[in-house]
mmCIF file of C-alpha atoms in Angstrom:
data_model
loop_
_atom_site.group_PDB
_atom_site.id
_atom_site.type_symbol
_atom_site.label_atom_id
_atom_site.label_comp_id
_atom_site.label_asym_id
_atom_site.label_seq_id
_atom_site.Cartn_x
_atom_site.Cartn_y
_atom_site.Cartn_z
ATOM 1 C CA MET A 1 -3.205 -12.862 -15.609
ATOM 2 C CA ASP A 2 -6.334 -12.583 -13.529
ATOM 3 C CA VAL A 3 -8.383 -14.421 -10.913
ATOM 4 C CA ASP A 4 -11.959 -14.248 -9.677
ATOM 5 C CA ALA A 5 -11.663 -12.956 -6.091
ATOM 6 C CA GLN A 6 -15.219 -13.241 -4.768
ATOM 7 C CA GLY A 7 -16.712 -11.633 -7.823
ATOM 8 C CA VAL A 8 -13.932 -9.121 -8.526
ATOM 9 C CA ARG A 9 -12.051 -10.153 -11.661
ATOM 10 C CA THR A 10 -8.634 -9.112 -10.356
ATOM 11 C CA TYR A 11 -5.678 -8.585 -12.673
ATOM 12 C CA TYR A 12 -2.254 -9.314 -11.214
ATOM 13 C CA ASP A 13 1.378 -9.640 -12.203
ATOM 14 C CA GLU A 14 3.397 -12.565 -10.844
ATOM 15 C CA LEU A 15 7.085 -13.361 -10.937
ATOM 16 C CA GLY A 16 9.596 -15.402 -8.950
ATOM 17 C CA THR A 17 9.197 -18.373 -6.633
ATOM 18 C CA GLY A 18 9.314 -18.919 -2.886
ATOM 19 C CA GLU A 19 7.349 -17.409 -0.013
ATOM 20 C CA PRO A 20 4.578 -15.168 -1.378
ATOM 21 C CA VAL A 21 4.956 -11.393 -1.190
ATOM 22 C CA VAL A 22 1.950 -9.252 -2.160
ATOM 23 C CA LEU A 23 2.701 -5.697 -3.296
ATOM 24 C CA LEU A 24 -0.160 -3.201 -2.928
ATOM 25 C CA HIS A 25 0.085 -0.154 -5.184
ATOM 26 C CA GLY A 26 -0.935 3.380 -4.289
ATOM 27 C CA GLY A 27 -4.193 5.089 -5.123
ATOM 28 C CA GLY A 28 -4.831 5.881 -8.775
ATOM 29 C CA VAL A 29 -1.823 3.949 -10.088
ATOM 30 C CA THR A 30 -1.134 0.391 -11.238
ATOM 31 C CA ALA A 31 1.056 -2.653 -10.678
ATOM 32 C CA ASP A 32 3.645 -0.974 -12.902
ATOM 33 C CA SER A 33 4.512 1.418 -10.049
ATOM 34 C CA TRP A 34 6.435 -1.449 -8.411
ATOM 35 C CA GLN A 35 8.883 -1.764 -11.310
ATOM 36 C CA GLY A 36 11.770 -0.783 -9.047
ATOM 37 C CA GLN A 37 11.050 -3.520 -6.482
ATOM 38 C CA ALA A 38 9.439 -6.511 -8.237
ATOM 39 C CA PRO A 39 12.540 -7.943 -9.990
ATOM 40 C CA ALA A 40 14.753 -7.635 -6.896
ATOM 41 C CA LEU A 41 12.171 -9.252 -4.616
ATOM 42 C CA ALA A 42 11.429 -11.963 -7.195
ATOM 43 C CA ALA A 43 15.021 -13.178 -6.953
ATOM 44 C CA GLN A 44 14.061 -14.661 -3.572
ATOM 45 C CA TYR A 45 10.252 -14.581 -3.335
ATOM 46 C CA ARG A 46 7.072 -15.261 -5.273
ATOM 47 C CA VAL A 47 5.905 -11.720 -5.974
ATOM 48 C CA LEU A 48 2.252 -10.983 -6.733
ATOM 49 C CA ILE A 49 0.990 -7.505 -7.607
ATOM 50 C CA PRO A 50 -2.805 -7.275 -7.789
ATOM 51 C CA GLU A 51 -4.548 -4.222 -9.188
ATOM 52 C CA ARG A 52 -7.506 -3.109 -7.089
ATOM 53 C CA ARG A 53 -11.037 -2.733 -8.448
ATOM 54 C CA GLY A 54 -11.213 0.282 -10.745
ATOM 55 C CA HIS A 55 -7.431 0.475 -11.100
ATOM 56 C CA GLY A 56 -5.317 -0.510 -14.078
ATOM 57 C CA ARG A 57 -6.570 -3.690 -15.749
ATOM 58 C CA THR A 58 -9.084 -4.627 -13.023
ATOM 59 C CA PRO A 59 -12.638 -3.492 -13.844
ATOM 60 C CA ASP A 60 -14.645 -1.244 -11.588
ATOM 61 C CA VAL A 61 -17.498 -2.647 -9.493
ATOM 62 C CA ASP A 62 -20.789 -0.869 -8.816
ATOM 63 C CA GLY A 63 -20.917 1.000 -5.526
ATOM 64 C CA PRO A 64 -18.546 3.043 -3.394
ATOM 65 C CA VAL A 65 -15.007 2.095 -2.413
ATOM 66 C CA SER A 66 -13.149 2.181 0.903
ATOM 67 C CA MET A 67 -9.921 0.861 2.354
ATOM 68 C CA ASP A 68 -11.916 -1.842 4.129
ATOM 69 C CA ILE A 69 -13.518 -2.917 0.844
ATOM 70 C CA PHE A 70 -10.111 -2.973 -0.840
ATOM 71 C CA ALA A 71 -8.744 -5.011 2.092
ATOM 72 C CA ALA A 72 -11.599 -7.513 1.768
ATOM 73 C CA ASP A 73 -10.825 -7.780 -1.952
ATOM 74 C CA THR A 74 -7.174 -8.413 -1.108
ATOM 75 C CA ALA A 75 -8.124 -11.137 1.369
ATOM 76 C CA ALA A 76 -10.293 -12.731 -1.320
ATOM 77 C CA PHE A 77 -7.363 -12.529 -3.754
ATOM 78 C CA VAL A 78 -5.010 -14.259 -1.311
ATOM 79 C CA GLU A 79 -7.573 -16.964 -0.608
ATOM 80 C CA ALA A 80 -8.498 -17.472 -4.271
ATOM 81 C CA LEU A 81 -4.869 -18.269 -5.065
ATOM 82 C CA GLU A 82 -4.523 -20.334 -1.862
ATOM 83 C CA LEU A 83 -1.429 -18.388 -0.858
ATOM 84 C CA GLY A 84 -1.813 -18.779 2.902
ATOM 85 C CA PRO A 85 -0.216 -16.089 5.066
ATOM 86 C CA VAL A 86 1.758 -13.668 2.895
ATOM 87 C CA HIS A 87 4.211 -10.840 3.321
ATOM 88 C CA VAL A 88 2.351 -7.605 2.509
ATOM 89 C CA ILE A 89 4.079 -4.452 1.277
ATOM 90 C CA GLY A 90 1.856 -1.422 0.698
ATOM 91 C CA TRP A 91 2.786 1.998 -0.624
ATOM 92 C CA SER A 92 0.647 5.086 0.128
ATOM 93 C CA ASP A 93 -3.019 4.006 -0.177
ATOM 94 C CA GLY A 94 -1.697 0.472 -0.568
ATOM 95 C CA GLY A 95 -0.292 0.767 2.928
ATOM 96 C CA LYS A 96 -3.705 1.768 4.252
ATOM 97 C CA VAL A 97 -5.186 -1.296 2.554
ATOM 98 C CA GLY A 98 -2.412 -3.435 4.032
ATOM 99 C CA MET A 99 -3.073 -2.123 7.532
ATOM 100 C CA SER A 100 -6.810 -2.730 7.157
ATOM 101 C CA LEU A 101 -6.040 -6.286 6.042
ATOM 102 C CA ALA A 102 -3.640 -6.859 8.952
ATOM 103 C CA LEU A 103 -6.208 -5.651 11.485
ATOM 104 C CA SER A 104 -9.149 -7.544 10.003
ATOM 105 C CA ARG A 105 -7.386 -10.707 8.826
ATOM 106 C CA PRO A 106 -4.105 -11.069 10.736
ATOM 107 C CA ASP A 107 -4.117 -14.759 9.844
ATOM 108 C CA LEU A 108 -3.311 -13.773 6.243
ATOM 109 C CA VAL A 109 -0.388 -11.425 6.964
ATOM 110 C CA ARG A 110 3.025 -12.810 7.875
ATOM 111 C CA LYS A 111 4.900 -9.491 7.849
ATOM 112 C CA LEU A 112 3.676 -6.009 6.975
ATOM 113 C CA VAL A 113 5.484 -3.056 5.402
ATOM 114 C CA LEU A 114 3.940 0.401 5.042
ATOM 115 C CA ILE A 115 5.720 2.875 2.758
ATOM 116 C CA GLY A 116 4.702 6.540 2.880
ATOM 117 C CA THR A 117 1.451 5.773 4.695
ATOM 118 C CA GLU A 118 -0.343 7.982 7.199
ATOM 119 C CA LEU A 119 -3.068 6.312 9.252
ATOM 120 C CA THR A 120 -4.876 9.445 10.412
ATOM 121 C CA HIS A 121 -5.724 12.745 8.748
ATOM 122 C CA ALA A 122 -3.486 14.583 11.210
ATOM 123 C CA GLY A 123 -0.661 12.224 10.273
ATOM 124 C CA GLY A 124 -0.359 13.764 6.828
ATOM 125 C CA THR A 125 1.634 16.878 6.049
ATOM 126 C CA ALA A 126 -0.040 20.147 5.087
ATOM 127 C CA ALA A 127 0.903 19.456 1.455
ATOM 128 C CA ASN A 128 -0.781 16.061 1.649
ATOM 129 C CA GLN A 129 -3.953 17.534 3.114
ATOM 130 C CA ALA A 130 -3.994 20.190 0.376
ATOM 131 C CA LEU A 131 -4.432 17.448 -2.220
ATOM 132 C CA LEU A 132 -8.086 17.223 -1.161
ATOM 133 C CA GLU A 133 -8.666 20.869 -2.101
ATOM 134 C CA PRO A 134 -9.955 21.609 -5.633
ATOM 135 C CA ALA A 135 -6.515 22.434 -7.037
ATOM 136 C CA GLY A 136 -5.007 19.326 -5.461
ATOM 137 C CA LEU A 137 -7.727 17.066 -6.830
ATOM 138 C CA GLU A 138 -7.254 18.605 -10.267
ATOM 139 C CA PHE A 139 -3.537 17.798 -10.011
ATOM 140 C CA LEU A 140 -4.259 14.178 -9.000
ATOM 141 C CA ALA A 141 -6.778 13.684 -11.803
ATOM 142 C CA ALA A 142 -4.243 14.945 -14.349
ATOM 143 C CA ALA A 143 -1.611 12.568 -12.945
ATOM 144 C CA PHE A 144 -3.822 9.471 -12.769
ATOM 145 C CA ARG A 145 -5.877 9.805 -15.964
ATOM 146 C CA PRO A 146 -2.990 8.907 -18.356
ATOM 147 C CA GLN A 147 -2.325 5.731 -16.346
ATOM 148 C CA TYR A 148 -5.993 4.720 -16.277
ATOM 149 C CA GLU A 149 -7.210 5.380 -19.814
ATOM 150 C CA PRO A 150 -4.937 3.035 -21.827
ATOM 151 C CA LEU A 151 -5.500 0.032 -19.526
ATOM 152 C CA SER A 152 -9.001 0.054 -18.074
ATOM 153 C CA PRO A 153 -11.368 -2.637 -19.379
ATOM 154 C CA ASP A 154 -14.166 -0.161 -18.605
ATOM 155 C CA GLY A 155 -12.887 2.276 -21.222
ATOM 156 C CA PRO A 156 -11.171 5.669 -20.864
ATOM 157 C CA GLU A 157 -14.462 7.512 -20.346
ATOM 158 C CA HIS A 158 -14.984 5.650 -17.038
ATOM 159 C CA PHE A 159 -12.124 7.534 -15.355
ATOM 160 C CA ASP A 160 -14.401 10.314 -14.109
ATOM 161 C CA VAL A 161 -16.590 7.693 -12.397
ATOM 162 C CA VAL A 162 -13.760 6.015 -10.509
ATOM 163 C CA PHE A 163 -12.046 9.301 -9.678
ATOM 164 C CA ALA A 164 -15.274 10.547 -8.083
ATOM 165 C CA LYS A 165 -15.342 7.371 -5.979
ATOM 166 C CA TRP A 166 -11.728 7.835 -4.901
ATOM 167 C CA THR A 167 -12.346 11.480 -4.043
ATOM 168 C CA GLN A 168 -15.307 10.569 -1.863
ATOM 169 C CA MET A 169 -13.251 7.854 -0.145
ATOM 170 C CA TRP A 170 -10.310 10.169 0.534
ATOM 171 C CA LYS A 171 -12.527 12.936 1.924
ATOM 172 C CA THR A 172 -14.441 10.613 4.271
ATOM 173 C CA LEU A 173 -11.629 8.228 5.203
ATOM 174 C CA PRO A 174 -11.882 7.429 8.920
ATOM 175 C CA ASP A 175 -8.776 7.555 11.074
ATOM 176 C CA VAL A 176 -7.300 4.225 12.093
ATOM 177 C CA GLU A 177 -7.740 3.763 15.830
ATOM 178 C CA LEU A 178 -4.110 3.683 16.905
ATOM 179 C CA ALA A 179 -5.045 1.811 20.089
ATOM 180 C CA ALA A 180 -6.019 -1.132 17.855
ATOM 181 C CA LEU A 181 -2.444 -1.459 16.614
ATOM 182 C CA LYS A 182 -1.406 -3.187 19.846
ATOM 183 C CA THR A 183 -3.290 -6.280 18.619
ATOM 184 C CA LEU A 184 -1.062 -6.738 15.570
ATOM 185 C CA PRO A 185 0.808 -10.041 15.943
ATOM 186 C CA MET A 186 3.142 -9.655 12.969
ATOM 187 C CA PRO A 187 6.387 -7.676 12.582
ATOM 188 C CA VAL A 188 5.769 -4.310 10.932
ATOM 189 C CA LEU A 189 8.200 -2.041 9.094
ATOM 190 C CA LEU A 190 7.243 1.631 8.668
ATOM 191 C CA MET A 191 9.253 3.251 5.870
ATOM 192 C CA GLN A 192 9.112 6.766 4.479
ATOM 193 C CA GLY A 193 11.163 9.516 2.906
ATOM 194 C CA ASP A 194 12.329 12.389 5.050
ATOM 195 C CA ASP A 195 10.335 14.717 2.751
ATOM 196 C CA ASP A 196 7.329 12.402 2.442
ATOM 197 C CA CYS A 197 3.641 13.305 2.733
ATOM 198 C CA VAL A 198 3.633 11.660 6.171
ATOM 199 C CA ARG A 199 4.747 13.492 9.297
ATOM 200 C CA ILE A 200 7.720 11.707 10.862
ATOM 201 C CA GLU A 201 6.208 12.371 14.287
ATOM 202 C CA HIS A 202 3.121 10.440 13.182
ATOM 203 C CA THR A 203 5.210 7.475 12.074
ATOM 204 C CA ALA A 204 6.905 7.492 15.480
ATOM 205 C CA GLU A 205 3.510 7.530 17.201
ATOM 206 C CA VAL A 206 2.306 4.604 15.077
ATOM 207 C CA ALA A 207 5.488 2.677 15.877
ATOM 208 C CA ARG A 208 4.958 3.179 19.590
ATOM 209 C CA GLY A 209 1.563 1.490 19.314
ATOM 210 C CA ILE A 210 2.742 -1.668 17.522
ATOM 211 C CA PRO A 211 4.300 -4.466 19.598
ATOM 212 C CA ASP A 212 6.939 -5.364 16.963
ATOM 213 C CA ALA A 213 7.554 -2.254 14.850
ATOM 214 C CA GLN A 214 10.613 -0.951 13.080
ATOM 215 C CA VAL A 215 11.165 2.386 11.342
ATOM 216 C CA ALA A 216 13.233 3.444 8.343
ATOM 217 C CA VAL A 217 13.326 7.128 7.395
ATOM 218 C CA VAL A 218 15.275 7.495 4.153
ATOM 219 C CA PRO A 219 17.091 10.805 3.669
ATOM 220 C CA GLY A 220 16.801 12.804 0.482
ATOM 221 C CA SER A 221 13.560 11.192 -0.655
ATOM 222 C CA SER A 222 9.887 12.043 -0.992
ATOM 223 C CA HIS A 223 6.607 10.166 -1.425
ATOM 224 C CA GLY A 224 8.153 8.621 -4.541
ATOM 225 C CA LEU A 225 10.761 6.831 -2.420
ATOM 226 C CA PRO A 226 10.507 3.357 -4.065
ATOM 227 C CA LEU A 227 11.148 4.945 -7.475
ATOM 228 C CA GLU A 228 13.681 7.509 -6.268
ATOM 229 C CA LYS A 229 15.947 5.119 -4.335
ATOM 230 C CA PRO A 230 14.978 1.602 -5.471
ATOM 231 C CA ASP A 231 18.259 -0.108 -4.552
ATOM 232 C CA LEU A 232 18.173 1.159 -0.976
ATOM 233 C CA VAL A 233 14.471 0.381 -0.594
ATOM 234 C CA ASN A 234 15.036 -3.136 -1.930
ATOM 235 C CA ARG A 235 17.868 -3.784 0.508
ATOM 236 C CA LEU A 236 15.741 -2.645 3.438
ATOM 237 C CA LEU A 237 12.820 -4.782 2.291
ATOM 238 C CA LEU A 238 14.911 -7.897 1.736
ATOM 239 C CA ASP A 239 16.630 -7.518 5.102
ATOM 240 C CA PHE A 240 13.296 -7.121 6.871
ATOM 241 C CA LEU A 241 11.609 -10.031 5.113
ATOM 242 C CA ALA A 242 14.564 -12.335 5.720
ATOM 243 C CA ASP A 243 15.176 -11.505 9.386
ATOM 244 C CA PRO A 244 13.234 -8.742 11.115
ATOM 245 C CA GLN A 245 15.634 -8.685 14.039
ATOM 246 C CA ALA A 246 18.499 -7.852 11.680
ATOM 247 C CA ALA A 247 16.699 -4.830 10.279
ATOM 248 C CA LYS A 248 16.159 -2.473 13.198
ATOM 249 C CA PHE A 249 16.904 0.803 11.436
ATOM 250 C CA MET A 250 15.904 3.130 14.276
ATOM 251 C CA PRO A 251 16.085 2.294 17.995
ATOM 252 C CA LEU A 252 12.468 2.090 19.038
ATOM 253 C CA GLY A 253 13.461 2.593 22.652
ATOM 254 C CA ASP A 254 14.107 6.198 21.676
ATOM 255 C CA LEU A 255 10.773 6.472 19.875
ATOM 256 C CA ARG A 256 8.874 5.040 22.825
ATOM 257 C CA SER A 257 10.471 7.286 25.423
#
């Protein structure tokens, strides 16, 4: 199904009933990436998975893209469906969009989860930073093209256009001002694999800056954590959404020392 979100004809999947949970997919992928989480969350929540402009079944829009633009689109999506404040779960680039939304429109975010999300360039691992080199970009294009071409209403030939936009966004992405995180009023869960593209030290630094932050580092997992260990990820998510105080996976007193 789709909805007009301030001029962006946004495709989304929806399942379940209850409090709304919005899942934000990573860069270059689609709503289908949440296949390991959507059914489990939908047993207790109304799950909505929008595809951002130029991704999946949502058409591209003229002009550049940025995390702030994607966040504004997400706010428009939430308001178009009259969802009120929602739980937001973002993975990779989706986490960056979720953080931008939480900082700009905290009235729309009830709880926030970031999975495998660095908020500064220095917060990424060397392998993550290498993805912006020519060989890394070639690898990403080869991974994303097969997901884009069969679904895009703009046609398979438009992939090069959107990939150029994403590349420009990734190369010029400003760091999130970590001092701004102290203004976040909602509980936040920071989740990542122990072999993720995010430095664990960075996640600890982010947690120290958020008034109500919790951290889950999952052993034996990478940036594909939600697909690699879906049952564990789902249990952590459901515990956090139901009762944040019952889901303190790492003592933040230690992180803040």
